[in-house]
Coordinates of C-alpha atoms in Angstrom, one line a residue:
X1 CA 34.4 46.4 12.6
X2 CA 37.0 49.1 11.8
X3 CA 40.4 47.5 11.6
X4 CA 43.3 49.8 12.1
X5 CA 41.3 52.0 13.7
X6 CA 43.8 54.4 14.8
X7 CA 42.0 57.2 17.1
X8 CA 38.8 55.8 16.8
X9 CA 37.2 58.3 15.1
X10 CA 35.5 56.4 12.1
X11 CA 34.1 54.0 14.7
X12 CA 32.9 56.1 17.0
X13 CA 31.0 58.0 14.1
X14 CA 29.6 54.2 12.9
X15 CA 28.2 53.9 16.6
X16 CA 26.8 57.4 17.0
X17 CA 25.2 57.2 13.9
X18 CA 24.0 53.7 14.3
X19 CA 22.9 53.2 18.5
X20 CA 21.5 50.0 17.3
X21 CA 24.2 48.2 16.4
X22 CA 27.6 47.3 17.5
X23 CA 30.2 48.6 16.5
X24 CA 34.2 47.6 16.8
X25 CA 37.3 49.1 16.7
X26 CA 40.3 47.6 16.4
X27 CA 44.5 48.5 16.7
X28 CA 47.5 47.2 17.5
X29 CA 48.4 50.7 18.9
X30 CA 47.8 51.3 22.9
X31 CA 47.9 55.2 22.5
X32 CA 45.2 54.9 19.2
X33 CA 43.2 52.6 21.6
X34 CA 43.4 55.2 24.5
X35 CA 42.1 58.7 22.0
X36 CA 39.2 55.8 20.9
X37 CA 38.5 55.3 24.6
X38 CA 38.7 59.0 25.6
X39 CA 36.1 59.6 22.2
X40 CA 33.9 56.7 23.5
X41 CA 33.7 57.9 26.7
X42 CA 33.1 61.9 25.6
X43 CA 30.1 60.3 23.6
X44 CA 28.8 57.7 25.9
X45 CA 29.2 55.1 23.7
X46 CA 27.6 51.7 25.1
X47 CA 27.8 50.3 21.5
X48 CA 31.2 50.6 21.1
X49 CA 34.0 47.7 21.7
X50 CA 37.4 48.9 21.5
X51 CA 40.2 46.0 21.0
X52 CA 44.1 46.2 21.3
X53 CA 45.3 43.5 19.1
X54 CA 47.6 43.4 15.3
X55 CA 45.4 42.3 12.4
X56 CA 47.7 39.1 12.7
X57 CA 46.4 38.1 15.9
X58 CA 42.7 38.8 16.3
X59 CA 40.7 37.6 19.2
X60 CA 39.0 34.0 18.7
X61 CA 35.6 35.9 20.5
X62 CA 35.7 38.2 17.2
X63 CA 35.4 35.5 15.1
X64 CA 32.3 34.9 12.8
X65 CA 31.0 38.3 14.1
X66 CA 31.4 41.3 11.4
X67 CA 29.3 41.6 8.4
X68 CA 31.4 44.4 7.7
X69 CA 34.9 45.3 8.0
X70 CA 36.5 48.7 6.9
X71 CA 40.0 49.2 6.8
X72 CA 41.2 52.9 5.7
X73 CA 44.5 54.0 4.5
X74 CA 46.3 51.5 6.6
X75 CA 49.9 51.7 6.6
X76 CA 53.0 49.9 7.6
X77 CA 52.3 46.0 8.6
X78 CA 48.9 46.5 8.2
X79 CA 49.3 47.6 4.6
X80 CA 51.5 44.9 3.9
X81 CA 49.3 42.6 4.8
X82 CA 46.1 43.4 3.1
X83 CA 48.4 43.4 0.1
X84 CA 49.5 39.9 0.5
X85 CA 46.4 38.3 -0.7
X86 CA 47.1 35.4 -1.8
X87 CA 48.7 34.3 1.7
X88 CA 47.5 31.7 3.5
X89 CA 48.0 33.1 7.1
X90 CA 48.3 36.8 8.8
X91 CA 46.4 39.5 8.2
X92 CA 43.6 37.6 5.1
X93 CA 43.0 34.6 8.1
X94 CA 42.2 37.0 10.3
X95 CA 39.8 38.7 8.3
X96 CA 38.3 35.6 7.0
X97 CA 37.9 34.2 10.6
X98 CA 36.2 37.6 11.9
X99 CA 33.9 37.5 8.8
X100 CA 30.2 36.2 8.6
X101 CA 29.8 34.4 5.2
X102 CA 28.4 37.2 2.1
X103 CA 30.2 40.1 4.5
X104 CA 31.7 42.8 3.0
X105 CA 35.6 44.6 3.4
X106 CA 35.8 47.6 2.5
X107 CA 39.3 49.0 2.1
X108 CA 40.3 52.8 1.2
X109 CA 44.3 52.3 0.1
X110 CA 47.3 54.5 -0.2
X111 CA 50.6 53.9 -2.4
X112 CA 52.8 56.7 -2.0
X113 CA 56.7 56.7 -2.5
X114 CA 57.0 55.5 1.2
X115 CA 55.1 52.0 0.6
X116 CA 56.7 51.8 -2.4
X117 CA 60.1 51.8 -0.6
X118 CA 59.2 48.9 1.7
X119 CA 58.7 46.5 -1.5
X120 CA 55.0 46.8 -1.4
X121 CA 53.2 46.3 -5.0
X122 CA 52.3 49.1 -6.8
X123 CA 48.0 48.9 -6.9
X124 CA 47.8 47.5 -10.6
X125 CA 44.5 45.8 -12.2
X126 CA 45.6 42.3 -11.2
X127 CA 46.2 43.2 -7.7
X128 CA 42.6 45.0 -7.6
X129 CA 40.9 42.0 -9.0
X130 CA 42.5 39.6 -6.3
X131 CA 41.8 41.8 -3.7
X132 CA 38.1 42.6 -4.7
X133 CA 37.4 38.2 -4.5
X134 CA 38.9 37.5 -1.6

């Protein structure tokens, strides 16, 4: 599953790469949702599940279904709520709902000045080492 998949284009790369298996894209962004269809459809993707829906608010059928989740260089409420990892709802129940037990998420994240000036937390050693056990 690619959370905050934007355009698609990670997840449509995953299912080309990988006919065997399903793969899943998910964002809370209709027009992201819409370039990931029109690249699904360009590649005839059968193996492909596109889903409109925020990381806050992910589908009960997703749930106990990834053994991997990828989330790269999210931004705005998405960010923020990978960052908040020691809450007990939004965006870390999701992903421990959509999760299979010993699965894997893999997250590529960006700081810059912008974050920064929306309160989030700079990535320190601390904040790595909560975020690499939950």
């Amino acid at each position: 599953m690619d959370l905050g998949a934007g355009d698609g284009r990670f997840a449509v790369a995953t299912a080309v790469s990988r006919p065997d298996t399903l793969s899943v894209a998910i964002d809370a962004h209709p027009q992201a949702m819409a370039d990931a269809s029109r690249r699904s459809r360009r590649q005839k993707l059968a193996n492909l599940l596109l889903v409109g829906a925020r990381a806050e608010e992910l589908p009960s059928e997703l749930d106990g279904l990834a053994e991997v989740v990828t989330i790269h260089f999210p931004w705005g409420s998405l960010l923020a709520g990978v960052l908040k990892v020691d809450e007990i709802g939004g965006v870390p129940a999701g992903l421990a709902r959509i999760t299979r037990p010993g699965s894997h998420v893999k997250a590529v994240l960006s700081i810059t000045e912008r974050e920064r000036a929306l309160g989030l937390p700079l990535l320190d050693r601390s904040l790595e080492g909560r975020l690499a056990t939950r």
